[in-house]
Tab-separated table of C-alpha atoms and ligand atoms in Angstrom:
chain	number	residue	atom	x	y	z
A	1	MET	CA	65.966	69.213	239.177
A	2	ASP	CA	68.516	71.877	240.061
A	3	ILE	CA	72.084	71.744	238.889
A	4	SER	CA	74.682	73.155	241.270
A	5	ILE	CA	77.667	74.928	239.763
A	6	THR	CA	81.122	74.965	241.357
A	7	ARG	CA	83.589	76.953	239.299
A	8	SER	CA	87.217	75.986	238.946
A	9	ALA	CA	89.651	78.286	240.760
A	10	PHE	CA	92.109	78.003	237.853
A	11	LEU	CA	91.193	78.213	234.206
A	12	LYS	CA	93.406	76.474	231.658
A	13	ALA	CA	94.957	78.297	228.718
A	14	LEU	CA	93.012	77.649	225.519
A	15	PRO	CA	94.831	75.529	222.917
A	16	ASP	CA	95.755	76.883	219.498
A	17	GLY	CA	92.634	76.130	217.449
A	18	ASN	CA	94.639	75.550	214.282
A	19	GLY	CA	96.635	72.671	215.733
A	20	LEU	CA	93.760	70.732	217.292
A	21	SER	CA	93.586	66.982	216.786
A	22	PHE	CA	90.890	64.712	218.264
A	23	GLY	CA	90.265	64.040	221.937
A	24	THR	CA	93.460	65.166	223.648
A	25	VAL	CA	92.455	68.420	225.392
A	26	PHE	CA	89.664	68.747	227.976
A	27	THR	CA	87.876	71.825	229.287
A	28	ASP	CA	87.776	73.268	232.811
A	29	HIS	CA	84.450	71.804	233.959
A	30	MET	CA	82.324	68.674	233.630
A	31	PHE	CA	78.779	67.632	234.466
A	32	ASN	CA	78.252	64.838	237.009
A	33	MET	CA	75.187	63.054	238.314
A	34	ASP	CA	74.671	59.910	240.373
A	35	TYR	CA	72.132	57.118	240.417
A	36	SER	CA	71.070	54.917	243.282
A	37	PRO	CA	67.959	52.711	243.490
A	38	GLU	CA	66.748	54.747	246.505
A	39	LYS	CA	67.202	58.224	245.043
A	40	GLY	CA	67.078	57.596	241.279
A	41	TRP	CA	69.189	60.084	239.305
A	42	HIS	CA	70.271	62.789	241.745
A	43	ASN	CA	73.051	65.170	242.781
A	44	SER	CA	73.374	66.886	239.404
A	45	ARG	CA	76.306	69.235	239.386
A	46	ILE	CA	78.731	71.127	237.202
A	47	GLU	CA	82.166	71.105	238.768
A	48	PRO	CA	85.848	71.338	237.893
A	49	TYR	CA	86.990	68.700	235.385
A	50	GLY	CA	88.939	66.062	237.263
A	51	PRO	CA	89.486	62.396	238.087
A	52	ILE	CA	86.640	60.146	239.173
A	53	THR	CA	87.704	58.364	242.337
A	54	MET	CA	86.583	54.770	242.406
A	55	ASP	CA	87.175	51.549	244.241
A	56	PRO	CA	89.319	49.030	242.304
A	57	SER	CA	86.332	46.674	242.473
A	58	THR	CA	84.033	49.145	240.677
A	59	MET	CA	81.956	47.114	238.254
A	60	VAL	CA	82.609	49.155	235.120
A	61	LEU	CA	86.305	48.303	235.387
A	62	HIS	CA	85.596	44.578	235.340
A	63	TYR	CA	82.506	43.983	233.243
A	64	GLY	CA	82.384	47.073	231.026
A	65	GLN	CA	78.839	48.143	231.812
A	66	SER	CA	79.069	51.584	230.265
A	67	ILE	CA	77.520	53.616	227.481
A	68	PHE	CA	78.468	56.843	225.764
A	69	GLU	CA	77.463	59.349	223.120
A	70	GLY	CA	79.312	61.745	220.849
A	71	LEU	CA	77.995	65.079	219.627
A	72	LYS	CA	79.456	68.476	218.858
A	73	ALA	CA	78.970	72.208	219.483
A	74	PHE	CA	79.902	74.575	216.640
A	75	LYS	CA	80.892	78.249	216.727
A	76	THR	CA	79.132	80.225	213.989
A	77	ASP	CA	80.500	83.260	212.123
A	78	SER	CA	78.280	85.472	214.306
A	79	ASP	CA	79.772	83.999	217.492
A	80	ALA	CA	76.690	81.919	218.315
A	81	VAL	CA	77.047	78.282	219.454
A	82	ASN	CA	75.029	75.547	217.709
A	83	LEU	CA	74.285	71.978	218.670
A	84	PHE	CA	73.286	69.559	215.905
A	85	ARG	CA	70.351	67.175	216.508
A	86	PRO	CA	71.262	66.719	220.207
A	87	GLU	CA	67.864	65.187	221.032
A	88	GLU	CA	68.792	62.268	218.767
A	89	ASN	CA	71.931	61.629	220.787
A	90	PHE	CA	70.075	61.520	224.095
A	91	ARG	CA	67.390	59.304	222.539
A	92	ARG	CA	70.085	56.884	221.386
A	93	PHE	CA	71.767	57.167	224.808
A	94	ASN	CA	68.580	55.779	226.352
A	95	ARG	CA	68.391	52.992	223.762
A	96	SER	CA	71.965	52.073	224.731
A	97	ALA	CA	71.008	52.326	228.423
A	98	GLU	CA	68.126	49.897	227.997
A	99	LYS	CA	70.269	47.348	226.216
A	100	MET	CA	73.034	47.575	228.827
A	101	CYS	CA	70.621	47.369	231.832
A	102	ILE	CA	71.391	50.958	232.829
A	103	PRO	CA	68.571	53.180	234.196
A	104	ARG	CA	67.210	55.633	231.620
A	105	ILE	CA	67.928	59.319	231.961
A	106	ASP	CA	65.462	62.159	231.471
A	107	GLU	CA	66.413	63.254	227.935
A	108	ALA	CA	65.124	66.819	228.277
A	109	PHE	CA	66.979	67.220	231.573
A	110	ALA	CA	70.198	65.846	230.091
A	111	LEU	CA	69.988	68.320	227.201
A	112	ASP	CA	69.351	71.150	229.642
A	113	ALA	CA	72.356	70.033	231.729
A	114	LEU	CA	74.494	70.000	228.600
A	115	LYS	CA	73.364	73.506	227.679
A	116	GLN	CA	74.226	74.748	231.166
A	117	LEU	CA	77.657	73.123	230.973
A	118	LEU	CA	78.233	74.695	227.560
A	119	ALA	CA	77.191	78.090	228.913
A	120	VAL	CA	79.941	77.735	231.556
A	121	GLU	CA	82.468	76.496	228.960
A	122	ARG	CA	81.485	78.733	226.050
A	123	ARG	CA	85.014	80.123	225.623
A	124	TRP	CA	86.172	76.582	224.779
A	125	VAL	CA	84.128	76.287	221.575
A	126	PRO	CA	86.908	76.745	218.997
A	127	PHE	CA	86.432	78.920	215.935
A	128	ALA	CA	89.301	77.841	213.635
A	129	PRO	CA	87.946	76.307	210.386
A	130	GLY	CA	86.897	72.684	210.774
A	131	THR	CA	87.064	72.688	214.569
A	132	SER	CA	84.294	72.113	217.111
A	133	LEU	CA	83.747	71.219	220.759
A	134	TYR	CA	83.255	67.453	221.014
A	135	ILE	CA	80.799	66.403	223.730
A	136	ARG	CA	81.054	63.008	225.407
A	137	PRO	CA	78.109	62.030	227.657
A	138	THR	CA	78.917	58.753	229.451
A	139	ILE	CA	77.322	56.483	232.063
A	140	ILE	CA	79.350	53.942	234.031
A	141	ALA	CA	78.450	51.214	236.546
A	142	MET	CA	79.668	52.226	240.011
A	143	ASP	CA	78.946	49.353	242.448
A	144	PRO	CA	82.085	48.039	244.184
A	145	PHE	CA	81.253	44.366	243.526
A	146	LEU	CA	82.762	41.430	241.670
A	147	GLY	CA	79.689	39.304	241.008
A	148	VAL	CA	78.351	39.466	237.469
A	149	ARG	CA	75.041	41.348	237.506
A	150	ALA	CA	73.827	44.803	236.558
A	151	SER	CA	75.147	47.468	238.909
A	152	TYR	CA	72.759	49.246	241.287
A	153	GLN	CA	74.642	52.557	241.253
A	154	TYR	CA	75.804	54.640	238.291
A	155	ARG	CA	77.622	57.863	237.408
A	156	PHE	CA	76.486	59.979	234.460
A	157	PHE	CA	79.054	62.526	233.326
A	158	ILE	CA	79.611	64.844	230.384
A	159	ILE	CA	83.077	65.991	229.349
A	160	LEU	CA	84.022	68.409	226.571
A	161	SER	CA	87.012	68.450	224.244
A	162	PRO	CA	87.904	71.013	221.566
A	163	VAL	CA	88.697	69.018	218.424
A	164	GLY	CA	89.981	69.225	214.886
A	165	PRO	CA	89.663	66.423	212.306
A	166	TYR	CA	89.219	62.861	213.591
A	167	TYR	CA	91.535	61.412	210.958
A	168	LYS	CA	95.022	62.766	210.307
A	169	GLU	CA	93.992	62.785	206.625
A	170	GLY	CA	91.415	65.511	207.418
A	171	PHE	CA	88.977	65.509	204.466
A	172	ASP	CA	91.454	63.667	202.201
A	173	PRO	CA	90.395	60.116	201.305
A	174	VAL	CA	91.209	57.427	203.890
A	175	LYS	CA	92.225	53.822	203.223
A	176	ILE	CA	90.228	51.022	204.822
A	177	TRP	CA	90.976	47.347	205.243
A	178	VAL	CA	88.337	44.605	205.265
A	179	THR	CA	89.009	42.080	207.995
A	180	GLU	CA	88.001	38.457	207.487
A	181	LYS	CA	89.556	37.316	210.741
A	182	TYR	CA	87.684	39.447	213.285
A	183	VAL	CA	84.009	40.357	213.666
A	184	ARG	CA	82.608	43.360	215.495
A	185	ALA	CA	79.066	42.331	216.310
A	186	VAL	CA	76.447	39.638	215.821
A	187	PRO	CA	72.637	39.727	215.657
A	188	GLY	CA	71.229	39.758	219.176
A	189	GLY	CA	74.408	41.341	220.539
A	190	VAL	CA	75.161	44.946	221.390
A	191	GLY	CA	76.661	46.169	218.112
A	192	ASP	CA	73.752	48.549	217.581
A	193	VAL	CA	74.439	50.575	220.762
A	194	LYS	CA	77.297	52.715	221.971
A	195	THR	CA	78.929	50.642	224.658
A	196	ALA	CA	82.634	50.556	225.463
A	197	GLY	CA	83.095	46.852	224.735
A	198	ASN	CA	82.264	47.294	221.046
A	199	TYR	CA	85.256	49.572	220.719
A	200	ALA	CA	87.524	47.360	222.852
A	201	ALA	CA	86.613	44.438	220.602
A	202	SER	CA	87.714	46.422	217.549
A	203	LEU	CA	91.225	47.245	218.735
A	204	CYS	CA	93.200	44.199	217.539
A	205	ALA	CA	91.745	44.539	214.053
A	206	SER	CA	92.527	48.289	214.075
A	207	GLU	CA	96.111	47.581	215.083
A	208	GLU	CA	96.432	45.143	212.203
A	209	ALA	CA	94.931	47.674	209.809
A	210	HIS	CA	97.409	50.327	210.958
A	211	LYS	CA	100.345	47.949	210.537
A	212	LYS	CA	99.232	47.341	206.966
A	213	GLY	CA	99.036	51.094	206.319
A	214	TYR	CA	95.230	51.408	206.563
A	215	THR	CA	93.360	53.998	208.611
A	216	GLN	CA	90.368	51.923	209.656
A	217	VAL	CA	88.722	48.515	209.502
A	218	LEU	CA	85.671	47.748	207.378
A	219	TRP	CA	83.638	45.166	209.257
A	220	LEU	CA	81.692	42.362	207.633
A	221	ASP	CA	78.677	40.709	209.280
A	222	GLY	CA	79.530	38.316	212.075
A	223	VAL	CA	77.625	35.297	210.714
A	224	GLU	CA	78.406	34.897	207.014
A	225	ARG	CA	81.318	37.340	206.890
A	226	ARG	CA	79.994	38.538	203.557
A	227	TYR	CA	77.882	41.612	204.134
A	228	VAL	CA	79.382	45.030	204.775
A	229	GLU	CA	78.398	46.468	208.173
A	230	GLU	CA	80.319	49.601	209.211
A	231	VAL	CA	83.765	51.111	209.723
A	232	GLY	CA	85.222	51.405	213.248
A	233	SER	CA	83.949	54.902	213.929
A	234	MET	CA	81.621	55.533	210.979
A	235	ASN	CA	78.741	54.158	208.950
A	236	ILE	CA	79.570	53.445	205.316
A	237	PHE	CA	78.032	54.486	201.984
A	238	PHE	CA	78.772	53.326	198.425
A	239	VAL	CA	77.796	55.024	195.189
A	240	ILE	CA	77.363	52.328	192.527
A	241	ASP	CA	76.042	53.223	189.097
A	242	ASP	CA	74.631	56.495	190.490
A	243	GLU	CA	72.766	54.716	193.314
A	244	ILE	CA	73.725	55.643	196.884
A	245	ILE	CA	73.674	52.507	199.025
A	246	THR	CA	74.238	51.979	202.746
A	247	PRO	CA	73.924	48.761	204.765
A	248	ALA	CA	70.466	48.397	206.316
A	249	LEU	CA	70.246	48.527	210.114
A	250	THR	CA	70.014	44.807	210.762
A	251	GLY	CA	70.615	44.964	214.521
A	252	SER	CA	74.403	44.762	214.596
A	253	ILE	CA	75.113	48.182	213.045
A	254	LEU	CA	75.091	51.486	214.913
A	255	ALA	CA	72.252	53.787	213.845
A	256	GLY	CA	74.445	56.819	213.201
A	257	ILE	CA	72.886	60.269	213.437
A	258	THR	CA	75.096	61.521	210.597
A	259	ARG	CA	74.010	58.416	208.638
A	260	ASP	CA	70.404	59.437	209.179
A	261	THR	CA	71.242	63.029	208.181
A	262	VAL	CA	72.788	61.816	204.884
A	263	ILE	CA	69.705	59.679	204.183
A	264	ARG	CA	67.344	62.601	204.829
A	265	LEU	CA	69.371	65.046	202.739
A	266	ALA	CA	69.607	62.601	199.832
A	267	ALA	CA	65.832	62.062	199.927
A	268	ARG	CA	65.250	65.812	199.909
A	269	TRP	CA	67.588	66.136	196.921
A	270	GLY	CA	65.648	63.475	194.995
A	271	ASN	CA	68.379	60.800	195.190
A	272	PRO	CA	67.083	58.460	197.903
A	273	VAL	CA	69.625	56.246	199.634
A	274	THR	CA	68.952	52.518	199.259
A	275	GLN	CA	69.262	50.789	202.639
A	276	ARG	CA	69.899	47.109	202.073
A	277	ARG	CA	72.399	44.348	202.651
A	278	ILE	CA	75.415	44.790	200.402
A	279	SER	CA	78.052	42.093	200.167
A	280	ILE	CA	81.748	42.758	199.797
A	281	ASP	CA	81.598	40.646	196.608
A	282	GLU	CA	79.062	43.058	195.160
A	283	VAL	CA	81.407	45.954	195.965
A	284	MET	CA	84.305	44.073	194.281
A	285	GLU	CA	82.194	43.293	191.220
A	286	ALA	CA	80.992	46.879	190.938
A	287	HIS	CA	84.602	48.019	191.097
A	288	ALA	CA	85.678	45.513	188.433
A	289	ALA	CA	82.859	46.725	186.183
A	290	GLY	CA	83.905	50.352	186.705
A	291	LYS	CA	80.637	51.131	188.503
A	292	LEU	CA	81.920	51.873	192.007
A	293	GLN	CA	81.974	55.647	191.783
A	294	GLU	CA	82.393	56.555	195.445
A	295	CYS	CA	82.687	55.282	198.960
A	296	PHE	CA	82.504	57.439	202.087
A	297	GLY	CA	81.928	57.120	205.810
A	298	SER	CA	79.701	59.188	208.077
A	299	GLY	CA	79.950	59.859	211.797
A	300	THR	CA	79.865	62.622	214.378
A	301	ALA	CA	83.611	62.609	214.899
A	302	ALA	CA	84.476	61.924	211.245
A	303	VAL	CA	81.584	63.969	209.696
A	304	ILE	CA	81.873	62.714	206.082
A	305	SER	CA	85.096	60.926	205.301
A	306	PRO	CA	85.846	59.928	201.706
A	307	VAL	CA	87.333	56.468	201.233
A	308	GLY	CA	90.060	56.340	198.577
A	309	GLU	CA	91.040	52.684	198.865
A	310	ILE	CA	89.573	49.426	200.148
A	311	LYS	CA	91.674	46.306	200.620
A	312	TYR	CA	89.930	42.919	200.722
A	313	LYS	CA	92.015	39.723	200.809
A	314	ASP	CA	94.789	40.380	198.265
A	315	THR	CA	92.834	42.836	196.177
A	316	VAL	CA	93.229	46.583	196.444
A	317	LEU	CA	90.339	48.683	195.149
A	318	PRO	CA	91.384	52.253	194.416
A	319	ILE	CA	88.342	54.531	194.395
A	320	GLY	CA	87.995	57.975	192.805
A	321	ASN	CA	91.660	58.527	191.782
A	322	GLY	CA	92.535	59.935	195.192
A	323	GLU	CA	89.955	62.728	194.717
A	324	VAL	CA	87.023	63.525	197.005
A	325	GLY	CA	83.840	62.270	195.319
A	326	MET	CA	80.958	64.509	194.296
A	327	TRP	CA	78.486	63.055	196.794
A	328	ALA	CA	80.936	63.034	199.713
A	329	LYS	CA	81.686	66.692	199.072
A	330	ARG	CA	78.042	67.603	198.666
A	331	PHE	CA	77.045	65.929	201.955
A	332	PHE	CA	80.066	67.315	203.784
A	333	ASP	CA	79.429	70.867	202.582
A	334	ARG	CA	75.729	70.795	203.411
A	335	ILE	CA	76.052	69.131	206.812
A	336	THR	CA	78.893	71.371	207.991
A	337	GLY	CA	77.137	74.383	206.417
A	338	ILE	CA	74.066	73.691	208.568
A	339	GLN	CA	76.147	72.961	211.667
A	340	TYR	CA	78.096	76.233	211.409
A	341	GLY	CA	74.919	78.192	210.579
A	342	ARG	CA	76.065	79.105	207.055
A	343	VAL	CA	73.222	77.539	205.094
A	344	GLU	CA	69.509	77.229	205.778
A	345	ASP	CA	68.294	74.488	208.068
A	346	PRO	CA	64.789	73.575	206.890
A	347	GLU	CA	64.586	70.486	209.108
A	348	GLY	CA	65.363	72.455	212.283
A	349	TRP	CA	68.362	70.289	213.096
A	350	VAL	CA	70.334	73.072	214.743
A	351	VAL	CA	69.693	73.829	218.404
A	352	PRO	CA	71.265	77.194	219.269
A	353	LEU	CA	72.642	77.571	222.749
B	1	LIG	C1	81.565	59.601	217.272
B	1	LIG	O1	81.563	59.716	216.042
B	1	LIG	O2	81.183	60.500	218.026
B	1	LIG	C2	81.997	58.373	217.908
B	1	LIG	O3	81.512	58.064	218.939
B	1	LIG	C3	83.020	57.574	217.216
B	1	LIG	C4	84.308	57.393	217.944
B	1	LIG	C5	85.128	58.589	218.192
B	1	LIG	C6	84.248	56.412	219.042
């Protein structure tokens, strides 16, 4: 399938790479493609970044039938541009599509479209330390209709945003708050895919966390409210008595690609990650016994984010004396080293542009 390219008549000034935060600046162009039952996915095009005109009755606005992905492009020291495991993102995109009754995309075509968009937008890949070009593929339901059913028509788009750290703390430890009041997902629901509603459902809890001085929410399982699931924008790892533990993928947790990368690296280093259910009580007990050595999150936006404090009920668990833990640093250094092309990549995770 051909992709038409319409270039913007005006190019924006590039932002100062050193002052970049997350998700506020967008590039000059975007990729767009439409779906109809008659034509399937069609009309693939790269065109100037701009608003999507839609009828107020458009289904995505009412029933939230939408999915998205998050991946990054990295500028290397030799001025090359690297993607990191992008096939995994498009594979997960299709898993999300299936669960949200959205027609699958051709993964190889989507990756090719992304590469063509990046070729047009290459100047936007920032090179200041710790920065990257965040990539947001999205599909939204486009039928103008108010009945509740799956839409017949869809828009697939990809937008790009030069970013710095996701958290204002950068790589300094963040503080997370365990909510007992709210749940994020339940078995049989959609917590294991990237759909907008999961994030909308997290907002009240996030607001409460912020008011209490915490960066993010640590979610417990939706049934017993005992087992740790994930943090708002990351998967979570604990190091207890030298064992690295992460909650098993029980159906209500997002299968993070950075999570998978941590698991594979740890196995290669001879310290396999245990994937199992872990209750918040176990975390509290490990802390009380002095065995909770580290806690960190993993995600595309957050990369590896050390956790320096967890609050559960009235108890505050300080972790690691405000320092970045050994494992968090080791994973962060290796993953970013591979992404920026500074260390070897035996698994072939990097896809150069
Ligand atoms: C990501 O890590 O890419 C995410 O999608 C998390 C968040 C920014 C929604």
